[in-house]
PDB file of C-alpha atoms and ligand atoms in Angstrom:
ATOM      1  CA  UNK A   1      23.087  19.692  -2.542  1.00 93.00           C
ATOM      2  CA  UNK A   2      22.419  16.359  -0.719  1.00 98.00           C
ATOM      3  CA  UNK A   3      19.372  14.150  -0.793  1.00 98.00           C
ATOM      4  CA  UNK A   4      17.797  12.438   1.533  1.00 98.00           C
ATOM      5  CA  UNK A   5      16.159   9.762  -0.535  1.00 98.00           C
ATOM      6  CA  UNK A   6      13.864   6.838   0.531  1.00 98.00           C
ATOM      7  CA  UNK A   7      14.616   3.698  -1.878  1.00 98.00           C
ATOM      8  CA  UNK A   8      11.607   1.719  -0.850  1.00 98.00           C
ATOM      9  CA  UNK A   9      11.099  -1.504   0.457  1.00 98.00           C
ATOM     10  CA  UNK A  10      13.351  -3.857  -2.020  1.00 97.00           C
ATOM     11  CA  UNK A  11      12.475  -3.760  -5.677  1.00 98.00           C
ATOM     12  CA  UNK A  12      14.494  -1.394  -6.578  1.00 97.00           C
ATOM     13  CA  UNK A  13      11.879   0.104  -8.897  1.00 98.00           C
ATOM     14  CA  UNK A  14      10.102   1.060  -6.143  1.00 98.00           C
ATOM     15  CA  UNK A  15      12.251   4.314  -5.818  1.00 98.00           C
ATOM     16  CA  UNK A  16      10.252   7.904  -7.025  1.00 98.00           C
ATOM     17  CA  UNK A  17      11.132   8.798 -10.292  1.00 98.00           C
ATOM     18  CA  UNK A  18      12.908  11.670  -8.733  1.00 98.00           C
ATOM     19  CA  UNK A  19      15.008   9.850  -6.117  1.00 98.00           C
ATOM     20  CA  UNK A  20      16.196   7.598  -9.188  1.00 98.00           C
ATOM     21  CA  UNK A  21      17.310  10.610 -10.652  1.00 98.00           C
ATOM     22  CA  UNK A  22      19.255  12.188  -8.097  1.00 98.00           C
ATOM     23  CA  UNK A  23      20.981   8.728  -7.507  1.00 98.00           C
ATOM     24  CA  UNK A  24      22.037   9.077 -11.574  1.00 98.00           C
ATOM     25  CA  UNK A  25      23.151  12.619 -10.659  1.00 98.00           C
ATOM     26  CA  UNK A  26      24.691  11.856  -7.626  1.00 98.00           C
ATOM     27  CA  UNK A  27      28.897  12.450  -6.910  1.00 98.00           C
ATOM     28  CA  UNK A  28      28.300  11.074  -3.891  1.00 98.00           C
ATOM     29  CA  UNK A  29      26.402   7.869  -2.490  1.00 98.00           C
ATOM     30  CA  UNK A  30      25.536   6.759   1.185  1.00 97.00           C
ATOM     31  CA  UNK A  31      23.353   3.876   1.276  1.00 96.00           C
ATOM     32  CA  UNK A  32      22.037   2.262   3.948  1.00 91.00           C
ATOM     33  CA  UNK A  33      23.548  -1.503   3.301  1.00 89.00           C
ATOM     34  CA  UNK A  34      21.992  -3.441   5.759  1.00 88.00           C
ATOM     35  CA  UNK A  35      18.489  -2.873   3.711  1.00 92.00           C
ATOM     36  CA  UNK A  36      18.646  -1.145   0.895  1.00 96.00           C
ATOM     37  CA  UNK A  37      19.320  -3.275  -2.514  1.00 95.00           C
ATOM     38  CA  UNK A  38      22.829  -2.389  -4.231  1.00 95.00           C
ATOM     39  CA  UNK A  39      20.835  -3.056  -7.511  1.00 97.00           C
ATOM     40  CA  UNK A  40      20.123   1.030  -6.860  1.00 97.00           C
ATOM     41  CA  UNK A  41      23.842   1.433  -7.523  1.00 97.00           C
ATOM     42  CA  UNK A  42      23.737   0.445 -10.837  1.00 97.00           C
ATOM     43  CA  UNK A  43      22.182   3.750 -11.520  1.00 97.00           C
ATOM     44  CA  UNK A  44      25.218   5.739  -9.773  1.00 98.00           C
ATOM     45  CA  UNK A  45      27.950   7.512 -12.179  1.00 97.00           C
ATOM     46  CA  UNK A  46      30.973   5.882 -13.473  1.00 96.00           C
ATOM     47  CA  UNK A  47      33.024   8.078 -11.167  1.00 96.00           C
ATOM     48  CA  UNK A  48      30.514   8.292  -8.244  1.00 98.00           C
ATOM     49  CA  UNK A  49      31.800   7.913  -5.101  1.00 97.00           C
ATOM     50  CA  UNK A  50      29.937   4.537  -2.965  1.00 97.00           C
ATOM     51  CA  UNK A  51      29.440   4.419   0.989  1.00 97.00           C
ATOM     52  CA  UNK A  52      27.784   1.809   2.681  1.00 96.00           C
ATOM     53  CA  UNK A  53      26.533   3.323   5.659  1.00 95.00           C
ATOM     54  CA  UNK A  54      26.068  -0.285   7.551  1.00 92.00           C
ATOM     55  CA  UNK A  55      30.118   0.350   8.386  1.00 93.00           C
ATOM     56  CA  UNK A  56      30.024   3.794   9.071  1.00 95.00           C
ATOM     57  CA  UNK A  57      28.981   5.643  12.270  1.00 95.00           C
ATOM     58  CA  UNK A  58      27.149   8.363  12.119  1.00 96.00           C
ATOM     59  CA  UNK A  59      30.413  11.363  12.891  1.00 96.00           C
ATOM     60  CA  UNK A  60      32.018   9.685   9.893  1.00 97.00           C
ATOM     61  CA  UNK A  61      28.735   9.541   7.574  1.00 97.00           C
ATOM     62  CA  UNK A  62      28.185  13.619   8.686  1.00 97.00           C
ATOM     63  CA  UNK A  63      32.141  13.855   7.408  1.00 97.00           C
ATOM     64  CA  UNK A  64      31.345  12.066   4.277  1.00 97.00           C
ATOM     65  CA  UNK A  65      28.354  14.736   3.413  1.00 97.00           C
ATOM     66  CA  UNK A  66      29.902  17.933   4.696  1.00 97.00           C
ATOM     67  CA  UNK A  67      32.823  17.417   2.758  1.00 97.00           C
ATOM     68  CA  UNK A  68      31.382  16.272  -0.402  1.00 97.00           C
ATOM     69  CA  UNK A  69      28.964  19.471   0.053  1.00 96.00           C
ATOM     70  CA  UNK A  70      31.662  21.851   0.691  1.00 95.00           C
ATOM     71  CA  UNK A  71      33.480  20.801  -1.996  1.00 97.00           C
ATOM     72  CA  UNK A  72      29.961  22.011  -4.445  1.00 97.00           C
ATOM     73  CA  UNK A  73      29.319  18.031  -4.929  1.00 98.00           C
ATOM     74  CA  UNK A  74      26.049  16.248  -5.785  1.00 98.00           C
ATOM     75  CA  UNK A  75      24.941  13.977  -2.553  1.00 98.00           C
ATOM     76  CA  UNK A  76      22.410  11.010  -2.013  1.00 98.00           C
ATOM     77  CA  UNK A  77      22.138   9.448   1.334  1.00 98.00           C
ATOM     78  CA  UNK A  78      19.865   6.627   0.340  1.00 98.00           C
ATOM     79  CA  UNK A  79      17.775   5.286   2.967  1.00 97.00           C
ATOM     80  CA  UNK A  80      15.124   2.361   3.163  1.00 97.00           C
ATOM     81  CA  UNK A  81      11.682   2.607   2.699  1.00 98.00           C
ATOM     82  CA  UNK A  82      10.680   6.418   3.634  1.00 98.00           C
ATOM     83  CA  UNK A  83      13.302   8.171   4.944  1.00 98.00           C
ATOM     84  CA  UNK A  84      11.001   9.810   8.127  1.00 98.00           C
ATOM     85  CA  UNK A  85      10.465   6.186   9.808  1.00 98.00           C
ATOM     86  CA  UNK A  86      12.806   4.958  11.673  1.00 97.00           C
ATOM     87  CA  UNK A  87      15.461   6.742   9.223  1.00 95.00           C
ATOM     88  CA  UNK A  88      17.694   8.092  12.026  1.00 95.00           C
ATOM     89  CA  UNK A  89      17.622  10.804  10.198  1.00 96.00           C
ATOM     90  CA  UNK A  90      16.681  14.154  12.273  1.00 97.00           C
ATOM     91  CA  UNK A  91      20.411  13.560  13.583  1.00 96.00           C
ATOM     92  CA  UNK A  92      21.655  13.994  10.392  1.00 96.00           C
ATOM     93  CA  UNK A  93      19.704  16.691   9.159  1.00 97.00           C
ATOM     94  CA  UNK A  94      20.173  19.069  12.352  1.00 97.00           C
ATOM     95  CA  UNK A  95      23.974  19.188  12.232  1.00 97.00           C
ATOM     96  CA  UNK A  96      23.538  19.887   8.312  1.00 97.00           C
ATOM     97  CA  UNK A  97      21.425  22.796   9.378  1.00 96.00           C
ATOM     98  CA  UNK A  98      23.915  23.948  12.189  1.00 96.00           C
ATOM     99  CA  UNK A  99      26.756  24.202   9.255  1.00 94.00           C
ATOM    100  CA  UNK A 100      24.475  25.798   7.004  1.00 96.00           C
ATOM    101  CA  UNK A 101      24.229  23.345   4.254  1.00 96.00           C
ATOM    102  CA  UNK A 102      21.349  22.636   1.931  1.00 96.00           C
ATOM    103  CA  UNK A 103      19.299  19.121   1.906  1.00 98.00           C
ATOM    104  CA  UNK A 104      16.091  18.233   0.543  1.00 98.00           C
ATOM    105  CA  UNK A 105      14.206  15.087   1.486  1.00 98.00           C
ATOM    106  CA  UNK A 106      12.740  12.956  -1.270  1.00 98.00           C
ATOM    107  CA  UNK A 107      10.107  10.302   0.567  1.00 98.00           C
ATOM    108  CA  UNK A 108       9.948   6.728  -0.666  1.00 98.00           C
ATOM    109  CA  UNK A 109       7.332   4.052  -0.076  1.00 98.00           C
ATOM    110  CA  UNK A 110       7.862   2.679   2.812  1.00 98.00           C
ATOM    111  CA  UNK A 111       7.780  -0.950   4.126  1.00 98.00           C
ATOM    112  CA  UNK A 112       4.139  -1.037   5.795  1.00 98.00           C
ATOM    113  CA  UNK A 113       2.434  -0.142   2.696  1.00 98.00           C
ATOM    114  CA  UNK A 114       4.946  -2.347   1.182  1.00 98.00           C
ATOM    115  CA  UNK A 115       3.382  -5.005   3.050  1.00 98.00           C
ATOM    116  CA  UNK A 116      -0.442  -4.256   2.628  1.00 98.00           C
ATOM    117  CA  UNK A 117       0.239  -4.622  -0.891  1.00 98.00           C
ATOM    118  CA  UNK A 118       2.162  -7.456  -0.830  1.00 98.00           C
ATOM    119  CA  UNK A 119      -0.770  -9.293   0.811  1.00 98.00           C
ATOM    120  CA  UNK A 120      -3.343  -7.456  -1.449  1.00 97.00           C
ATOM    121  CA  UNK A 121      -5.153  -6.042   2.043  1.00 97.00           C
ATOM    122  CA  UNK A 122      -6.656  -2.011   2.538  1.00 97.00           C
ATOM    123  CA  UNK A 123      -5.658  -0.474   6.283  1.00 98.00           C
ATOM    124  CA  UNK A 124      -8.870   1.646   6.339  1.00 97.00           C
ATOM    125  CA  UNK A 125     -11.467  -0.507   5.946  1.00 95.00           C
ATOM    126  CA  UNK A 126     -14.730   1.698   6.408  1.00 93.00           C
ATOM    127  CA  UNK A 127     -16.682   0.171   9.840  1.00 93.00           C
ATOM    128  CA  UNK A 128     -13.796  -1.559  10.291  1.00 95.00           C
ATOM    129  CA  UNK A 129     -11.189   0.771  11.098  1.00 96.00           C
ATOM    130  CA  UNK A 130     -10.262   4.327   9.917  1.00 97.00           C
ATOM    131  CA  UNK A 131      -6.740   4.464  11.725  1.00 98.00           C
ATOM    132  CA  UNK A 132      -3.521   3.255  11.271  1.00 98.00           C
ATOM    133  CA  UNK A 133      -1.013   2.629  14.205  1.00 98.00           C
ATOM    134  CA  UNK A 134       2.859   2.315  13.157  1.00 98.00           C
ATOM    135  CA  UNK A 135       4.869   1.084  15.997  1.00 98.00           C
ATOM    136  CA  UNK A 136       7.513  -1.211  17.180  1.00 97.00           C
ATOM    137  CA  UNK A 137       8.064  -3.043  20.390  1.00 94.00           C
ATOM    138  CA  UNK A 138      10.997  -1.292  22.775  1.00 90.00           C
ATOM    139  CA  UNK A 139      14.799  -2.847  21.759  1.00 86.00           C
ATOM    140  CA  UNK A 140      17.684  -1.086  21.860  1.00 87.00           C
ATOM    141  CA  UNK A 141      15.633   1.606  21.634  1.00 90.00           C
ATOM    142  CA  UNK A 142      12.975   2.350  24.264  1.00 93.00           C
ATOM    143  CA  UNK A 143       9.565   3.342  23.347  1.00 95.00           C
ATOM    144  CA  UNK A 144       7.557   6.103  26.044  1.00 95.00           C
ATOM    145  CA  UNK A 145       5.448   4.496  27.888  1.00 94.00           C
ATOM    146  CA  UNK A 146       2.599   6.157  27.180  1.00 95.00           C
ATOM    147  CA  UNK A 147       2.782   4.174  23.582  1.00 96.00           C
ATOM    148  CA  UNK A 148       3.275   0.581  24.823  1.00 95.00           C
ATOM    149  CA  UNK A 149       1.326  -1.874  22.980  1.00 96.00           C
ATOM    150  CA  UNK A 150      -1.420  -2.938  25.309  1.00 96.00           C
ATOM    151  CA  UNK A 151      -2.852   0.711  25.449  1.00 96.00           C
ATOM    152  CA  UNK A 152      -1.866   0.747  22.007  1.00 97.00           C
ATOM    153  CA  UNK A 153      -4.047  -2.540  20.763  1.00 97.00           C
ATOM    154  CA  UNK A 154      -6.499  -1.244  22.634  1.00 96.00           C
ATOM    155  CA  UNK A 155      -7.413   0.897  19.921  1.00 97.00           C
ATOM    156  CA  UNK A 156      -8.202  -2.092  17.632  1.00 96.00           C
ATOM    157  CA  UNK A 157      -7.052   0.336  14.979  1.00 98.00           C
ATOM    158  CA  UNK A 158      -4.779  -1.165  11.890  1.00 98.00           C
ATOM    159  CA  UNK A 159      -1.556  -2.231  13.468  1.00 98.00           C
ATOM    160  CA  UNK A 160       1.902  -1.693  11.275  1.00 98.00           C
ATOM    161  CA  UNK A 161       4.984  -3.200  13.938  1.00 98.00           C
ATOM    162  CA  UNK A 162       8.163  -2.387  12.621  1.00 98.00           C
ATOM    163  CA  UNK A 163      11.513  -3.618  13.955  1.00 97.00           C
ATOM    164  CA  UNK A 164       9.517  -6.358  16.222  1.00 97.00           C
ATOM    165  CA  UNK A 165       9.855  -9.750  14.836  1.00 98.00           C
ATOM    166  CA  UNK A 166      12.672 -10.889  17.091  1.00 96.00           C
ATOM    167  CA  UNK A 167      10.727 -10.455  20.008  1.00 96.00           C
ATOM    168  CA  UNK A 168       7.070 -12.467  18.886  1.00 97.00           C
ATOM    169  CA  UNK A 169       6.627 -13.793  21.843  1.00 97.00           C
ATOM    170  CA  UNK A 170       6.420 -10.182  23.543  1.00 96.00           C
ATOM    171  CA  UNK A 171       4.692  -8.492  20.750  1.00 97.00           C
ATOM    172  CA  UNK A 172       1.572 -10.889  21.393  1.00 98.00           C
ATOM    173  CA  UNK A 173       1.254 -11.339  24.970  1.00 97.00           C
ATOM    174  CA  UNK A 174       1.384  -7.105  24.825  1.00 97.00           C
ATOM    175  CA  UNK A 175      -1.558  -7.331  21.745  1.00 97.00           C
ATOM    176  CA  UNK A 176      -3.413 -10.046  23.357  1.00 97.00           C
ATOM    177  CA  UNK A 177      -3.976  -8.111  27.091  1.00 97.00           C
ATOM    178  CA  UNK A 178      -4.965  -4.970  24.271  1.00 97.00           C
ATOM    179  CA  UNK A 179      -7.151  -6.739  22.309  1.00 96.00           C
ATOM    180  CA  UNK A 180      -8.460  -9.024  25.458  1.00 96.00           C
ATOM    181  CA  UNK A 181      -8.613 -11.969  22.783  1.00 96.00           C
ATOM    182  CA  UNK A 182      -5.915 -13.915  21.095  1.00 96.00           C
ATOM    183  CA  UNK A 183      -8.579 -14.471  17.980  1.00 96.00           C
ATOM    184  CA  UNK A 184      -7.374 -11.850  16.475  1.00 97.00           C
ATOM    185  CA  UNK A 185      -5.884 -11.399  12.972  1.00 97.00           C
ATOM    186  CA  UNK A 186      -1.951 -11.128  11.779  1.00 98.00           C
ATOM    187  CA  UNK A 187       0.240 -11.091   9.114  1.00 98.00           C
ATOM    188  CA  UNK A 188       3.792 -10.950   8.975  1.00 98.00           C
ATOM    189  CA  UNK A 189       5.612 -10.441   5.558  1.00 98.00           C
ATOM    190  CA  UNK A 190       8.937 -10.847   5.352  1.00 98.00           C
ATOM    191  CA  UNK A 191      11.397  -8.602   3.022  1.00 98.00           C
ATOM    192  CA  UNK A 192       8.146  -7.459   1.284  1.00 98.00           C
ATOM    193  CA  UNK A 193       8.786  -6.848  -2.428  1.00 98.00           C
ATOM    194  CA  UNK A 194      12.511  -8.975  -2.609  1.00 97.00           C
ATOM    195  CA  UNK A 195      12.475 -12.158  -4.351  1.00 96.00           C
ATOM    196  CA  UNK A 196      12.717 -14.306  -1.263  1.00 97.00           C
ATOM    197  CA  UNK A 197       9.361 -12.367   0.337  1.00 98.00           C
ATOM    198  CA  UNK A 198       7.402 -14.853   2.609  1.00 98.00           C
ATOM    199  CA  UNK A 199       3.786 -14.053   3.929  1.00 98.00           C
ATOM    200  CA  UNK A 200       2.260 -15.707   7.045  1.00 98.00           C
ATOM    201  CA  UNK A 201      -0.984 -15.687   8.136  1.00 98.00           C
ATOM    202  CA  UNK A 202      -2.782 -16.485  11.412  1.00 97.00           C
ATOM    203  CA  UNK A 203      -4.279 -14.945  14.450  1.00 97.00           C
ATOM    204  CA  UNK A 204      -2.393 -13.942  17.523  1.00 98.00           C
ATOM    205  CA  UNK A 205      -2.829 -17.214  19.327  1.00 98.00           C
ATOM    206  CA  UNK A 206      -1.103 -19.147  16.062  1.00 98.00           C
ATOM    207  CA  UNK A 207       1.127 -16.841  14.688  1.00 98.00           C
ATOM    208  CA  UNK A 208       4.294 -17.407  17.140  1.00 98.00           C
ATOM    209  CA  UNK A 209       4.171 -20.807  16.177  1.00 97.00           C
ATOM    210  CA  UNK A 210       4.413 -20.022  12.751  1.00 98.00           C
ATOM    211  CA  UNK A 211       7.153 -17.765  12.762  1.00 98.00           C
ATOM    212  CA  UNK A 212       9.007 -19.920  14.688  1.00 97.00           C
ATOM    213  CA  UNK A 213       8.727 -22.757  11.967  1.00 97.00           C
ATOM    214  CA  UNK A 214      10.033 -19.812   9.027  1.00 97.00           C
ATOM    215  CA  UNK A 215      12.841 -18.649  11.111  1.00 96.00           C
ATOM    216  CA  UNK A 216      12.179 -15.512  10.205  1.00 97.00           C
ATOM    217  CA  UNK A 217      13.615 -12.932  13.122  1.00 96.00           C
ATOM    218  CA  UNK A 218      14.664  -9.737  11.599  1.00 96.00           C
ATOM    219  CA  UNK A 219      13.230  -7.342   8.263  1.00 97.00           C
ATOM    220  CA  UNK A 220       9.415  -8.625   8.089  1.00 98.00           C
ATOM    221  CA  UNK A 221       6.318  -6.080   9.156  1.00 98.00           C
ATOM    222  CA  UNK A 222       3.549  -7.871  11.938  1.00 98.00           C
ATOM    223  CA  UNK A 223       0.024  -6.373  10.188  1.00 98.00           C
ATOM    224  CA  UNK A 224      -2.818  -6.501  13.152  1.00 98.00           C
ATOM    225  CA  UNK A 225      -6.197  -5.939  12.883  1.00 98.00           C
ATOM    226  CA  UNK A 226      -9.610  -6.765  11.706  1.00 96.00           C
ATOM    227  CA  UNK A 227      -8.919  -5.665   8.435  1.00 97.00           C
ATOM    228  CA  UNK A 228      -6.876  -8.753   7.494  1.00 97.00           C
ATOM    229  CA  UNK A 229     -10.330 -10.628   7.525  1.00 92.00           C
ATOM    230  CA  UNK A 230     -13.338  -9.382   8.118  1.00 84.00           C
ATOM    231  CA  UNK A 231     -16.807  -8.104   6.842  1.00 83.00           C
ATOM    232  CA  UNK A 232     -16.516  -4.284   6.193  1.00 84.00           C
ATOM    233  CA  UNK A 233     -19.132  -1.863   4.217  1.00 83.00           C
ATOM    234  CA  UNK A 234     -18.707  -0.365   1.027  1.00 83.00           C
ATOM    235  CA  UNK A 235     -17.480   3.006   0.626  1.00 83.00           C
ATOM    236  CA  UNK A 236     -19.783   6.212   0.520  1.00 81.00           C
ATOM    237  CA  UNK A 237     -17.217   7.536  -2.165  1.00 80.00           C
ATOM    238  CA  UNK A 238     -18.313   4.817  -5.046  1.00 81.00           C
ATOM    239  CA  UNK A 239     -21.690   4.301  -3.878  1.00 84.00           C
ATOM    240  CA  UNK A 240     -23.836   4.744  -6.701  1.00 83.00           C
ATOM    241  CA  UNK A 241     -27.165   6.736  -4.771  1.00 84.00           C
ATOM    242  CA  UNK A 242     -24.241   9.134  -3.016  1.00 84.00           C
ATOM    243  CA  UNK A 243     -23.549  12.483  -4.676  1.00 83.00           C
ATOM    244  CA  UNK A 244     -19.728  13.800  -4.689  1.00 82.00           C
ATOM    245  CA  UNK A 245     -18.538  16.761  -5.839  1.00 82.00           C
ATOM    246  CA  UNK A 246     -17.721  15.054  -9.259  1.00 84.00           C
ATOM    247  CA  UNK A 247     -20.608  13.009  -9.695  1.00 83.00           C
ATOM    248  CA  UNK A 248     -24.537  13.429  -9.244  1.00 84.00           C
ATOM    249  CA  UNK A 249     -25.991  10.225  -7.117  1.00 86.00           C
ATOM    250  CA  UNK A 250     -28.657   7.707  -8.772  1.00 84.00           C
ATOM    251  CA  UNK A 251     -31.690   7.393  -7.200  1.00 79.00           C
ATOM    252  CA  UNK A 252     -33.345   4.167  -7.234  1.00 71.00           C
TER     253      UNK A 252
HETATM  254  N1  LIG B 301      12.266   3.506   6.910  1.00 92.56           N
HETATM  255  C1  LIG B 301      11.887   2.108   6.790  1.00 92.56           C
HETATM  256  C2  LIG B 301      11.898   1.379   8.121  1.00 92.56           C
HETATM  257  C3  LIG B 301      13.290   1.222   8.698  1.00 92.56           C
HETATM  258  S1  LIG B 301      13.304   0.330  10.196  1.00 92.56           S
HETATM  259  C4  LIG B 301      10.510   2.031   6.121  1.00 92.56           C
HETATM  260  O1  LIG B 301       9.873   3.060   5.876  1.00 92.56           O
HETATM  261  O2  LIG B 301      10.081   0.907   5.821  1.00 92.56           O
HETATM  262  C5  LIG B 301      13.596  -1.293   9.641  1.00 92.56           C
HETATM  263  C6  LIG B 301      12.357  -2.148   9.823  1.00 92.56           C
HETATM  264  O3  LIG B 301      11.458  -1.891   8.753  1.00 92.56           O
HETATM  265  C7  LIG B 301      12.598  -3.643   9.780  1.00 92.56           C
HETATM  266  O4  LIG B 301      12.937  -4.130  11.061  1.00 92.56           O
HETATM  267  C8  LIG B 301      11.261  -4.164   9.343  1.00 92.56           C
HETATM  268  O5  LIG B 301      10.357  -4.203  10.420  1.00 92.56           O
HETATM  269  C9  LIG B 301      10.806  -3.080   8.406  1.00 92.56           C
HETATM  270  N2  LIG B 301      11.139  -3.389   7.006  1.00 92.56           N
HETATM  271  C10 LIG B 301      12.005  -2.739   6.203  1.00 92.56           C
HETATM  272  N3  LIG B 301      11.981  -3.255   4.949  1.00 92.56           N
HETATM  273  C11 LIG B 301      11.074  -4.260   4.974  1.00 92.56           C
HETATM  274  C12 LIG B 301      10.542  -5.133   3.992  1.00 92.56           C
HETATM  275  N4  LIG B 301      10.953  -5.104   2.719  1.00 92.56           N
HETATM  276  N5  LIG B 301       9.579  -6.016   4.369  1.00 92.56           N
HETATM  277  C13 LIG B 301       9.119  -6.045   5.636  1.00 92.56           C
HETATM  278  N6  LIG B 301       9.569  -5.224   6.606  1.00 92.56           N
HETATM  279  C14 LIG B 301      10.528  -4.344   6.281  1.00 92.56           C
END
């Protein structure tokens, strides 16, 4: 059998209680080096075989797995944060299918929520916003154009930007011509949950700035939106004059 397992942002405790145990089951282990902690190793099997994926391409990571599950082995390709963003990992999965082996996909939390909790902040903020927008800027890999960012900040939804950082500078001229304001809030964590985190805040006319001054151009999520900082009403859910299906409302 192989896994597909997301191993979180960084603490390594931040793996599902069943992902940890098919890494302690595992014959076989492909982990994504570039971001995933090798602290997860330390749950692998004496004799388990280790791959870091960050040296591999992806005909000789599909060798690695069809192998391992001809030969009746245990396999975990461990991948970071959930395994459905940004994973790469449809291309692995359909050739899998085409040879007519099993997988199973175990999800893992993944780096934007990673981030709202690092900075103790709630996406859905009720007359605030009740969307969030994951997204990146185009790199190596292009992004439709019916997505770009302007259209996108438009919205004013919550904003999640993965793989963006590098390019600051682009991100907020796209968000400001959205947004039609550069007063508008951001936060960018960096290696959210690791023990060298950092957290910046600002707006989008002061954030460049300060990103510049961390050096920080690579693993950090850009938060946008009003939900960094703003007034926002209470929820219906806890109000105490609302009835639920659990609860009969007060009436004052
Ligand atoms: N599947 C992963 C994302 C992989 S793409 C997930 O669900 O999080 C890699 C990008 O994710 C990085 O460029 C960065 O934007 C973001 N990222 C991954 N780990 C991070 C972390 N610990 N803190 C902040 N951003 C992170």
């Amino acid at each position: 059998m192989i896994y597909f397992v997301g191993a979180g942002p960084g603490d390594p405790d931040l793996i599902t209680v069943k992902g940890r145990k098919a890494l302690e089951e595992a014959d076989i282990i492909i982990y994504a080096g570039s971001l995933v902690s090798p602290k997860h190793l330390d749950w692998a099997k004496d004799n388990c075989e280790i791959y870091n994926s960050a040296k591999m391409h992806l005909d000789e990571v599909l060798d690695v797995m069809i192998r391992g599950a001809k030969d009746g082995k245990d396999i975990v390709r461990l991948h970071t944060g959930d395994p459905s963003i940004y994973g790469a990992i449809q291309e692995q999965m359909d050739p899998l299918e085409d040879e007519g082996i099993e997988f199973e996909v175990i999800p893992g939390v993944s780096s934007f929520v990673a981030a709202a909790s690092s900075i103790k902040r709630e996406f859905t903020l009720p007359d605030v916003s009740q969307t969030v927008i994951l997204t990146r800027m185009a790199g190596r890999t292009p992004v439709p154009e019916e997505e770009n960012l302007k259209s996108l900040a438009a919205h004013k939804a919550s904003m999640a930007l993965f793989l963006s950082v590098g390019n600051m500078d682009g991100v907020v001229k796209a968000l400001k011509e959205g947004y039609g304001s550069g007063d508008v809030p951001v936060a960018v964590v960096y290696r959210a949950t690791w023990e060298d985190e950092k957290r910046i805040f600002g707006t989008l006319d002061t954030i460049v700035a300060k990103v510049k001054e961390e050096k920080i151009i690579k693993q950090a999520q850009i938060l946008v939106g009003d939900f960094l900082d703003s007034e926002y009403s209470k929820s219906k859910l806890y109000d105490k004059t609302f009835t639920t299906e659990y609860r009969q409302g007060i009436q004052e």
